[in-house]
PDB file of C-alpha atoms in Angstrom:
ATOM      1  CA  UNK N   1      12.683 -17.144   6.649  1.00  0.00           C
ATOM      2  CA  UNK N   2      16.063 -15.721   7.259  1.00  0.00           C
ATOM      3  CA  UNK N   3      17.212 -17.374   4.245  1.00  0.00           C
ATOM      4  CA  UNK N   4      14.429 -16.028   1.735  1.00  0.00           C
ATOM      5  CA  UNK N   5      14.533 -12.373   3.368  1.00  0.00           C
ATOM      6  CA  UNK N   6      18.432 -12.889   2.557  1.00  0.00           C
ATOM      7  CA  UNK N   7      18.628 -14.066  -0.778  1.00  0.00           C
ATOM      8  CA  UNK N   8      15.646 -11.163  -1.688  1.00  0.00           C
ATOM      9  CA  UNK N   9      18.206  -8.737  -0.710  1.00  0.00           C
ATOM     10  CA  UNK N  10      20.983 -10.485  -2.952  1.00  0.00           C
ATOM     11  CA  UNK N  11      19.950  -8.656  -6.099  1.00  0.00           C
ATOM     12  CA  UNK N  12      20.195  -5.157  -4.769  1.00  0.00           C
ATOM     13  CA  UNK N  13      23.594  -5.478  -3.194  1.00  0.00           C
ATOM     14  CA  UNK N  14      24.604  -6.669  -6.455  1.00  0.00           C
ATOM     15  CA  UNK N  15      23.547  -3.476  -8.475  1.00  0.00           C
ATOM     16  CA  UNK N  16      26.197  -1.575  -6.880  1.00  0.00           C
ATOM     17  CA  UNK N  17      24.287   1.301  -7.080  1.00  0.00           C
ATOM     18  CA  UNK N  18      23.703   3.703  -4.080  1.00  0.00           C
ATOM     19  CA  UNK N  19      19.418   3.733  -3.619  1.00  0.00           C
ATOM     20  CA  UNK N  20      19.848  -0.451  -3.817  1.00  0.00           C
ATOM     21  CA  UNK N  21      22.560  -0.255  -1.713  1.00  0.00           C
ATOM     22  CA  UNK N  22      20.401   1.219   1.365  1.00  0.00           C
ATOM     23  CA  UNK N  23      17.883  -1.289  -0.115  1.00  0.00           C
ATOM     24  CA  UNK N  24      19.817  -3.953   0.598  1.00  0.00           C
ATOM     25  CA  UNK N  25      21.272  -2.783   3.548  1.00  0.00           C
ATOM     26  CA  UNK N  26      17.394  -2.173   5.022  1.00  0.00           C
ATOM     27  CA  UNK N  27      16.501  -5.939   3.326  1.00  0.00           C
ATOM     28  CA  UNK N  28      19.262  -7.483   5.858  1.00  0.00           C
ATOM     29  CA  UNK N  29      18.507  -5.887   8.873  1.00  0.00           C
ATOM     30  CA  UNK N  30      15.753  -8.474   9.549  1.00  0.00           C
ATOM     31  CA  UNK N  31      17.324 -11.762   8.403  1.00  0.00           C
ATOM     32  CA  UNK N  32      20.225 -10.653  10.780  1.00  0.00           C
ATOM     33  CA  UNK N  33      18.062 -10.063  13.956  1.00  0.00           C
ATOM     34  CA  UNK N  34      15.861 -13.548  12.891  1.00  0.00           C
ATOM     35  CA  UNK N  35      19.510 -15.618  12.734  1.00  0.00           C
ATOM     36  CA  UNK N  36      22.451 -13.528  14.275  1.00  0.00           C
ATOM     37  CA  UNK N  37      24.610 -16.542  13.625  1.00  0.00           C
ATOM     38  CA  UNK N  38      23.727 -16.656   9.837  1.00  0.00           C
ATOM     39  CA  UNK N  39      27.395 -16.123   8.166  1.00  0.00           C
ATOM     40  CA  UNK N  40      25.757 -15.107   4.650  1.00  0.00           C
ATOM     41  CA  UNK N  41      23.487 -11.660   5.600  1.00  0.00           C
ATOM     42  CA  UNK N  42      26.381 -10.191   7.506  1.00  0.00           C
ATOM     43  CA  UNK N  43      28.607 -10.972   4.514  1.00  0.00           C
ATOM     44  CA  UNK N  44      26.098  -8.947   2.108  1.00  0.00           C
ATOM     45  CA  UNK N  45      26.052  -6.414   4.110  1.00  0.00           C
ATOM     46  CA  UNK N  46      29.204  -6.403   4.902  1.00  0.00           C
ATOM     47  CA  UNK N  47      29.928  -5.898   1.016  1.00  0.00           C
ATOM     48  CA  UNK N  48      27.170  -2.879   1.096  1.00  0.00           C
ATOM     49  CA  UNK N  49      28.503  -0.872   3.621  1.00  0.00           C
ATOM     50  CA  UNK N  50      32.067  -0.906   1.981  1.00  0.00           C
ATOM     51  CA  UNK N  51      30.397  -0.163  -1.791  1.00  0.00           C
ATOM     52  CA  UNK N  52      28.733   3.006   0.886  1.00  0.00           C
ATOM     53  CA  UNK N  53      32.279   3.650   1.608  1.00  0.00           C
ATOM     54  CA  UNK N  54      34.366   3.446  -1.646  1.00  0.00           C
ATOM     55  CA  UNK N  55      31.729   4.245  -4.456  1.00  0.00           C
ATOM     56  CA  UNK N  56      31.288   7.842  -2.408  1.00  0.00           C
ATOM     57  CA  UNK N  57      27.249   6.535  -1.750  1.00  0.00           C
ATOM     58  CA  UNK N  58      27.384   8.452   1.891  1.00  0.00           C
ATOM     59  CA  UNK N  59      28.826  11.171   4.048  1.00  0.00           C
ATOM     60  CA  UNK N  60      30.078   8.977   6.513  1.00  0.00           C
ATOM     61  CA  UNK N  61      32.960   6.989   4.515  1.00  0.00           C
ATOM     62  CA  UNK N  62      35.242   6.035   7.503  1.00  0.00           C
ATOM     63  CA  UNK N  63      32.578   4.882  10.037  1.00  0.00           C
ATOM     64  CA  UNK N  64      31.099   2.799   7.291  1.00  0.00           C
ATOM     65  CA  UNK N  65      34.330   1.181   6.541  1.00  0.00           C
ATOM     66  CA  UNK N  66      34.952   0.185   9.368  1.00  0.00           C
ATOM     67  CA  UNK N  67      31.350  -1.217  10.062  1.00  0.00           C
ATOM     68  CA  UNK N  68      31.668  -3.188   6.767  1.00  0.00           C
ATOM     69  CA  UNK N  69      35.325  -4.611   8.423  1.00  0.00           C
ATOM     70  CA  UNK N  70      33.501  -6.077  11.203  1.00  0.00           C
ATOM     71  CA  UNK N  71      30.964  -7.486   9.489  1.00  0.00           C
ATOM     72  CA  UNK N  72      32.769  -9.494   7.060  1.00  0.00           C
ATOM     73  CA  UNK N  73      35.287 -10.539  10.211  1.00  0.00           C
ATOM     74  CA  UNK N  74      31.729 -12.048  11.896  1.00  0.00           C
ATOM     75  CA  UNK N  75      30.608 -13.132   8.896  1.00  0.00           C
ATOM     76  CA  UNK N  76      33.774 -15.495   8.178  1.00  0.00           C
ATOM     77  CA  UNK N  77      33.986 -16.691  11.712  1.00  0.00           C
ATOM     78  CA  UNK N  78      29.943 -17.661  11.555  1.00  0.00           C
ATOM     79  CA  UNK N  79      30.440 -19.475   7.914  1.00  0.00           C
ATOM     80  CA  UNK N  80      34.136 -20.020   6.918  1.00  0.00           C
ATOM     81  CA  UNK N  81      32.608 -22.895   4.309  1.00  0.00           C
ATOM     82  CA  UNK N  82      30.330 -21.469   2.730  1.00  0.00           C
ATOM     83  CA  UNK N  83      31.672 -19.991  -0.527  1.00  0.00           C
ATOM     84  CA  UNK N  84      29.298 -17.164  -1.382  1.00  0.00           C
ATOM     85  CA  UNK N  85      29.734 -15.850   2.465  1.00  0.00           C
ATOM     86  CA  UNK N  86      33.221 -16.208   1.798  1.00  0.00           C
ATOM     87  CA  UNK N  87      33.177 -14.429  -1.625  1.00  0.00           C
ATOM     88  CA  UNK N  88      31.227 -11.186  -0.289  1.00  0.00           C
ATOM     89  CA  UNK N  89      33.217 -11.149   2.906  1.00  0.00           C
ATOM     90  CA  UNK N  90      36.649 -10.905   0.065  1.00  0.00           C
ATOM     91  CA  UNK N  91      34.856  -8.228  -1.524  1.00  0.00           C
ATOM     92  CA  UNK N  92      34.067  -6.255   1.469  1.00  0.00           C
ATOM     93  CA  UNK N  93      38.014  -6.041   2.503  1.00  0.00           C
ATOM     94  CA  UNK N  94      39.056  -5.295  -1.049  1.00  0.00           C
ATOM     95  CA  UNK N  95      36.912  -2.453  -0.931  1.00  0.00           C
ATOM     96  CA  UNK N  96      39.117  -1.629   2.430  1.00  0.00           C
ATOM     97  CA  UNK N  97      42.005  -2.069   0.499  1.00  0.00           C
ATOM     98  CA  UNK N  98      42.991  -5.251   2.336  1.00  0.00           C
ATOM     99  CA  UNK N  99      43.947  -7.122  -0.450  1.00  0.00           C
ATOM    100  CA  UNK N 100      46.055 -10.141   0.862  1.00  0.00           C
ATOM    101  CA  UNK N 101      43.411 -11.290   3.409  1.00  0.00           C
ATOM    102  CA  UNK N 102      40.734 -10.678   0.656  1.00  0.00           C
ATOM    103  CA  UNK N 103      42.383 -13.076  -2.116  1.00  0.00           C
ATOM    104  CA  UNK N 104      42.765 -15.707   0.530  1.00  0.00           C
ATOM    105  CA  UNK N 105      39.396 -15.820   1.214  1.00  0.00           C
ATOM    106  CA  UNK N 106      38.486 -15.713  -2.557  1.00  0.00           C
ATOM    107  CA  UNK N 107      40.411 -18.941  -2.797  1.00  0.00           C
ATOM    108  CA  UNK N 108      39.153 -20.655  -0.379  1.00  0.00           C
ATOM    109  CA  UNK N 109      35.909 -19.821  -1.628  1.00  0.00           C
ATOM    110  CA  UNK N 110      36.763 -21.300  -5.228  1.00  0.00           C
ATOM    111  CA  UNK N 111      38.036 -24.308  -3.763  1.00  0.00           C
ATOM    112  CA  UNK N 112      34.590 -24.895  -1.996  1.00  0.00           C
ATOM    113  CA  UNK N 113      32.670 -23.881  -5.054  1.00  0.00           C
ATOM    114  CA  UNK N 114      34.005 -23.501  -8.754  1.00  0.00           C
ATOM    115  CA  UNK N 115      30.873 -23.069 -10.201  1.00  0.00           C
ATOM    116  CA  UNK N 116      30.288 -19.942  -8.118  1.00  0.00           C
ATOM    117  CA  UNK N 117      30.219 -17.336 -11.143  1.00  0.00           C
ATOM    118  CA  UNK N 118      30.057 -14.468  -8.426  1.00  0.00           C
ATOM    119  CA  UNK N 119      33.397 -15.846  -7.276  1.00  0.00           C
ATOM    120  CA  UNK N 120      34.730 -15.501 -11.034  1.00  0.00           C
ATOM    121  CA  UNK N 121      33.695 -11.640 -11.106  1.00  0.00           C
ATOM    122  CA  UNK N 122      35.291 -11.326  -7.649  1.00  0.00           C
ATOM    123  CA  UNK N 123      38.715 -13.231  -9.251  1.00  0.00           C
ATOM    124  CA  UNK N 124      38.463 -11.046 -12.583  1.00  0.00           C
ATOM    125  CA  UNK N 125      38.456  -8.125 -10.583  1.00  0.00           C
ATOM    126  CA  UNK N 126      41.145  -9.514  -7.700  1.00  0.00           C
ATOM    127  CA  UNK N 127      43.230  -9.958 -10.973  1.00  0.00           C
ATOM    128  CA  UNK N 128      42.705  -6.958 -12.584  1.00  0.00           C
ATOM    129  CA  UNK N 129      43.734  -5.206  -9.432  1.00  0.00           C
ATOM    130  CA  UNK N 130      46.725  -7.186  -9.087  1.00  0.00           C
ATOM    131  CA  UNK N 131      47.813  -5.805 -12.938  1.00  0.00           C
ATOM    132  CA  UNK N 132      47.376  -9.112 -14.420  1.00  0.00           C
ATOM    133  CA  UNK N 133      44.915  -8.136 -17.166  1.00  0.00           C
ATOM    134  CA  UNK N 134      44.863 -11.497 -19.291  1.00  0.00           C
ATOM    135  CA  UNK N 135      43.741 -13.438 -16.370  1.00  0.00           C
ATOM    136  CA  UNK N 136      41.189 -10.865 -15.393  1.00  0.00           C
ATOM    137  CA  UNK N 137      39.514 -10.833 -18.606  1.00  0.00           C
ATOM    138  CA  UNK N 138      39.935 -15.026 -19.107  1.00  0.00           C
ATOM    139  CA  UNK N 139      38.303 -15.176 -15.290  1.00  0.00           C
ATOM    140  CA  UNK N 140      35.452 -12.662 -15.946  1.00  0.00           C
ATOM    141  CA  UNK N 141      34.721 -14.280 -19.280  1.00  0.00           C
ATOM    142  CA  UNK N 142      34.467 -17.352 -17.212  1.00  0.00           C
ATOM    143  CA  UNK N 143      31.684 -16.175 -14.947  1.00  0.00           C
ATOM    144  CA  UNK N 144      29.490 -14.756 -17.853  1.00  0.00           C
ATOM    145  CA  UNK N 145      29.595 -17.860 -19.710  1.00  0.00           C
ATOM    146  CA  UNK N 146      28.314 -19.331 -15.748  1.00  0.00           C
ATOM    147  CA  UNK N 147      26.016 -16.426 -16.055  1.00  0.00           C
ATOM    148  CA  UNK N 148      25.605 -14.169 -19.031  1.00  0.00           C
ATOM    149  CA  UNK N 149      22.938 -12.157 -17.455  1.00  0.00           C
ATOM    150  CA  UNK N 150      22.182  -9.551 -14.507  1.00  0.00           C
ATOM    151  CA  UNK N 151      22.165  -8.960 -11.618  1.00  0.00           C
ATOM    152  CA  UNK N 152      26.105 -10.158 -12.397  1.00  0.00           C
ATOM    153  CA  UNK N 153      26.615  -9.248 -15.992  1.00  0.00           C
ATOM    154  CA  UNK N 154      26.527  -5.718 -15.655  1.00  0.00           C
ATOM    155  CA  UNK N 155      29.395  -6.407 -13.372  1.00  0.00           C
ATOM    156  CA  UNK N 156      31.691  -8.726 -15.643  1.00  0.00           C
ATOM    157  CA  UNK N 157      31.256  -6.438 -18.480  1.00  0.00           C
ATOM    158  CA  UNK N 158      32.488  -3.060 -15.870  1.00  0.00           C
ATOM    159  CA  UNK N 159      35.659  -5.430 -14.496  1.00  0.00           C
ATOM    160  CA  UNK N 160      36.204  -6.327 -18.176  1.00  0.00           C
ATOM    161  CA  UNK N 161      36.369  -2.411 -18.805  1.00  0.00           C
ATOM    162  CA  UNK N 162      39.099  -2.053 -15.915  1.00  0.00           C
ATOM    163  CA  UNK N 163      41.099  -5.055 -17.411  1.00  0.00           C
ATOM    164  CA  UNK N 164      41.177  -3.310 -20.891  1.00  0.00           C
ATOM    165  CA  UNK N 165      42.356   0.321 -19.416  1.00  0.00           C
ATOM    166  CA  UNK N 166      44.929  -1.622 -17.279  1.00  0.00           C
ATOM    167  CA  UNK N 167      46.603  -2.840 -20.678  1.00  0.00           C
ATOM    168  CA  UNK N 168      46.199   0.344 -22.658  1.00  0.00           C
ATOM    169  CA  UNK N 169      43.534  -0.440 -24.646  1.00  0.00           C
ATOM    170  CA  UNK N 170      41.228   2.528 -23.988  1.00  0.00           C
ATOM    171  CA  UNK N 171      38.804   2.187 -27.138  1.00  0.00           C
ATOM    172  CA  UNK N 172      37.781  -1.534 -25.760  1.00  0.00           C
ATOM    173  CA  UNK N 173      37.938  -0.365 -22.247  1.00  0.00           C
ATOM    174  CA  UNK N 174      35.381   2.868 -22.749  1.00  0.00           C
ATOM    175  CA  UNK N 175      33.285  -0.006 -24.665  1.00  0.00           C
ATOM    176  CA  UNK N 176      32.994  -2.582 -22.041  1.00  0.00           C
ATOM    177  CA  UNK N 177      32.200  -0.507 -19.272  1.00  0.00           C
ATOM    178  CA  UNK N 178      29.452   1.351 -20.946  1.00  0.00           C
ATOM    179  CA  UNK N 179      27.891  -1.931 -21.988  1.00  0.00           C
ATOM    180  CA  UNK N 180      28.080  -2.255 -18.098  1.00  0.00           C
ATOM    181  CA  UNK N 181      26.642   1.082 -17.619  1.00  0.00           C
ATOM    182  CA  UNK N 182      23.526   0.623 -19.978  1.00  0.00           C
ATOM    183  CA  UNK N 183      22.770  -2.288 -18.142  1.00  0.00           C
ATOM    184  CA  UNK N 184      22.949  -0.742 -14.965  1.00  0.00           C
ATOM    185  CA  UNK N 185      22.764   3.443 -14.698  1.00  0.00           C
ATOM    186  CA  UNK N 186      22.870   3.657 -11.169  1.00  0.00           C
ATOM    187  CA  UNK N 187      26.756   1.992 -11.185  1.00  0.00           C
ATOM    188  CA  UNK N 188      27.831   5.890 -12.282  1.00  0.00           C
ATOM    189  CA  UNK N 189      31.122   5.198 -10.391  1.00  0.00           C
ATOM    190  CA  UNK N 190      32.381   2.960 -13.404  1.00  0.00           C
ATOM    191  CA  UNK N 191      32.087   6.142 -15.432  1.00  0.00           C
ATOM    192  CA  UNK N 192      35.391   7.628 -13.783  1.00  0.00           C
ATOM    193  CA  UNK N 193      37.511   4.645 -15.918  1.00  0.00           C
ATOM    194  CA  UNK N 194      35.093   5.190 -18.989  1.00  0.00           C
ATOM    195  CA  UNK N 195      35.601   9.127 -19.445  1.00  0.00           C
ATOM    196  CA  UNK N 196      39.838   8.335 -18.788  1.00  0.00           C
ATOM    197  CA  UNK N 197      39.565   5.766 -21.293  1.00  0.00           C
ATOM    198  CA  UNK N 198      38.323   8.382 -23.744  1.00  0.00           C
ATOM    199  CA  UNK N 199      40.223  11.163 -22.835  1.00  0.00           C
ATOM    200  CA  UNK N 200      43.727   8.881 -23.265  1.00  0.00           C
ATOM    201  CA  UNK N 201      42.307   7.416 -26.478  1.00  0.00           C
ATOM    202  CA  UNK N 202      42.567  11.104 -27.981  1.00  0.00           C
ATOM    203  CA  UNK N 203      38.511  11.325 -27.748  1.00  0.00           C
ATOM    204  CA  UNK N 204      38.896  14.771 -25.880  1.00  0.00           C
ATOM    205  CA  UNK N 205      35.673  16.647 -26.648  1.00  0.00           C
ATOM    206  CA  UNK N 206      33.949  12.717 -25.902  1.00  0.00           C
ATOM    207  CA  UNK N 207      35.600  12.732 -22.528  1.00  0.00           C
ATOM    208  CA  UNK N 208      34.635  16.105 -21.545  1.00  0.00           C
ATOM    209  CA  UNK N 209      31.285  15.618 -22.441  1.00  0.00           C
ATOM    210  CA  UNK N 210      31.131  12.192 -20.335  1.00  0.00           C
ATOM    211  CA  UNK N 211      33.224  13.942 -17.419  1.00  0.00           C
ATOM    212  CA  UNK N 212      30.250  16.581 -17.664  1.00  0.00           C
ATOM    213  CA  UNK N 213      27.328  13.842 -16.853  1.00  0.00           C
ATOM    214  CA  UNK N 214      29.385  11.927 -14.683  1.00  0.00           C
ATOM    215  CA  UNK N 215      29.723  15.627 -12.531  1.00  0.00           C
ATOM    216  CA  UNK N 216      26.091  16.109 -12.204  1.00  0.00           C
ATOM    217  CA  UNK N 217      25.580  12.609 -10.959  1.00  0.00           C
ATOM    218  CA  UNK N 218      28.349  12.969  -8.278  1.00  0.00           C
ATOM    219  CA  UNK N 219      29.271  16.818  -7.922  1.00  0.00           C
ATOM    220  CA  UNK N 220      31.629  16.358  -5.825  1.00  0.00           C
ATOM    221  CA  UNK N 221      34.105  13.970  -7.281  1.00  0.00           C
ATOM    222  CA  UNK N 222      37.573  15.026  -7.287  1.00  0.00           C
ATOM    223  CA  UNK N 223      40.822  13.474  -9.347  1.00  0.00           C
ATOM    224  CA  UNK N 224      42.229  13.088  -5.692  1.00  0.00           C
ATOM    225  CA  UNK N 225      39.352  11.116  -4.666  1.00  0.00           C
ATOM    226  CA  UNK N 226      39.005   9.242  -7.540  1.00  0.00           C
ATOM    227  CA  UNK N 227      42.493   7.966  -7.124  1.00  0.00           C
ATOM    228  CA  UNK N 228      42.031   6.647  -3.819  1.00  0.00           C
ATOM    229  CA  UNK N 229      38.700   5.195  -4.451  1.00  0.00           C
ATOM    230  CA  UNK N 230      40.391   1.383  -5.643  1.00  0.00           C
ATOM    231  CA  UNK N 231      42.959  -1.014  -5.313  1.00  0.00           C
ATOM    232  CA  UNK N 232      44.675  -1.086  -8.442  1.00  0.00           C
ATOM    233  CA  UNK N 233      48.291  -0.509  -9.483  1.00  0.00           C
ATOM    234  CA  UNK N 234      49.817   2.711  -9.224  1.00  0.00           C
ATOM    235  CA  UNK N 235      50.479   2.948 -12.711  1.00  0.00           C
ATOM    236  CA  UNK N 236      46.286   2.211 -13.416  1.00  0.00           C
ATOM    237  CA  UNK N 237      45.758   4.883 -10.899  1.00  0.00           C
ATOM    238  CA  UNK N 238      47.854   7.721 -11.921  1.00  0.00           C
ATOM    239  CA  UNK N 239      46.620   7.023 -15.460  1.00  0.00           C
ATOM    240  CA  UNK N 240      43.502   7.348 -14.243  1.00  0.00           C
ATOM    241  CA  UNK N 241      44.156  10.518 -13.088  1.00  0.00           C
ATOM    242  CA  UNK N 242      45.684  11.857 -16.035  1.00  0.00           C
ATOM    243  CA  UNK N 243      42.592  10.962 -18.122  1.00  0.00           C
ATOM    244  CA  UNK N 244      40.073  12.828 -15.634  1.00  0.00           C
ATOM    245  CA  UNK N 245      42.617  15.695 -15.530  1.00  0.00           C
ATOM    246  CA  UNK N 246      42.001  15.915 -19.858  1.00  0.00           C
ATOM    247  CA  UNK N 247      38.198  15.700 -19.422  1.00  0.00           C
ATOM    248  CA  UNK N 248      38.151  18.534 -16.957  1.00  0.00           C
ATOM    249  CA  UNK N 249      37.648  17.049 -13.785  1.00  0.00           C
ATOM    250  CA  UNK N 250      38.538  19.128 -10.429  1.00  0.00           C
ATOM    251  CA  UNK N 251      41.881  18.192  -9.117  1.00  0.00           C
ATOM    252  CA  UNK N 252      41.081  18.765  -5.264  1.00  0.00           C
TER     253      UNK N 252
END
């Protein structure tokens, strides 16, 4: 029963969106009191309450950090073989900004299972962070030809996106990520990359316009706090910046 009530959950914590986020987050909370030393709902949730934390899907960003820490530290002692427990626990501490320990895990998770197209996404986006674009986009490209459709695609096609901006090319970056966005509306944090992308592609009035929705959806997203939000290079970051800064987002 644990297992079903777990997997049910799966889909939501994949949207990264904020109302299936708390779905999610509610699905687990029974699996986790049937099984407390099931690895795999700990590691979900573990993943939600750091999306809660980054994506800017709560008021209480530190506590839930730090909730989403422990979690994927329990979850990794209670199933350090199990690759998909291994692959949301990595996710959860990149989302901490504890990159190192999270590529280890993701890894070790690949080893255990290369057929794990989740794990892909997660080493697209480990790589994109890590300013290797090329192998981000060959890894993500992997996992949607292990699955070319949601709840992961969505996913693949936002990471592709990031990979793009990282190497300058802002028209195919914009692209990408809203081919991620149609596919899943409530993932409105991807739209930060999307209106840079247009702004430093020269698409000005495009990127003001998209800066526009993306304020009603979260009013009160800064450039600051868009900066801080990921784990990519400084470079991505402060071009980042820039392009929210042309489409006429606040600063502070």
């Amino acid at each position: 029963e644990a297992l079903r009530l777990t997997l049910g959950a799966l889909p939501f914590a994949f949207a990264v969106a904020p109302k299936q986020c708390s779905a999610a987050l509610e699905e687990l909370g029974r699996p986790q009191e049937l099984a407390p030393t099931y690895g795999l709902p700990k590691a979900i949730a573990a993943w939600c309450w750091g999306q809660r934390a980054a994506h800017r899907f709560s008021s209480t960003p530190d506590l839930d950090r730090e909730r989403s820490c422990q979690l994927a530290e329990e979850a990794y002692d209670l199933a350090p073989h199990d690759a998909l427990t291994l692959t949301l626990s990595s996710g959860a501490l990149v989302l901490a900004h504890r990159l190192e320990e999270a590529d280890l895990r993701l890894e070790r998770a690949l080893a255990l299972d290369p057929w794990l197209a989740y794990a892909w996404i997660r080493r697209g986006w480990m790589s994109a962070y890590f300013g290797d674009s090329d192998a981000s986009i060959r890894e993500l490209s992997t996992a949607l030809h292990l699955m070319p459709f949601e709840p992961l695609r969505h996913l693949s096609f936002i990471g592709m996106g990031c990979a793009h901006f990282a190497a300058g090319r802002y028209d195919r970056a914009a692209l990408w990520i809203q081919g991620g966005l149609e596919a899943s509306p409530g993932s409105f944090w991807a739209q930060r990359i999307a209106v840079a992308a247009a702004a430093l592609a020269g698409a000005r009035g495009e990127a003001r316009r998209m800066g526009q929705q993306l304020m009603r959806k979260d009013p009160d997203l800064t450039i600051a706090e868009a900066r801080q939000a990921w784990s990519f290079t400084p470079a991505f970051m402060s071009r980042l910046g820039d392009g929210l800064e042309i489409a006429g987002l606040p600063r502070t």
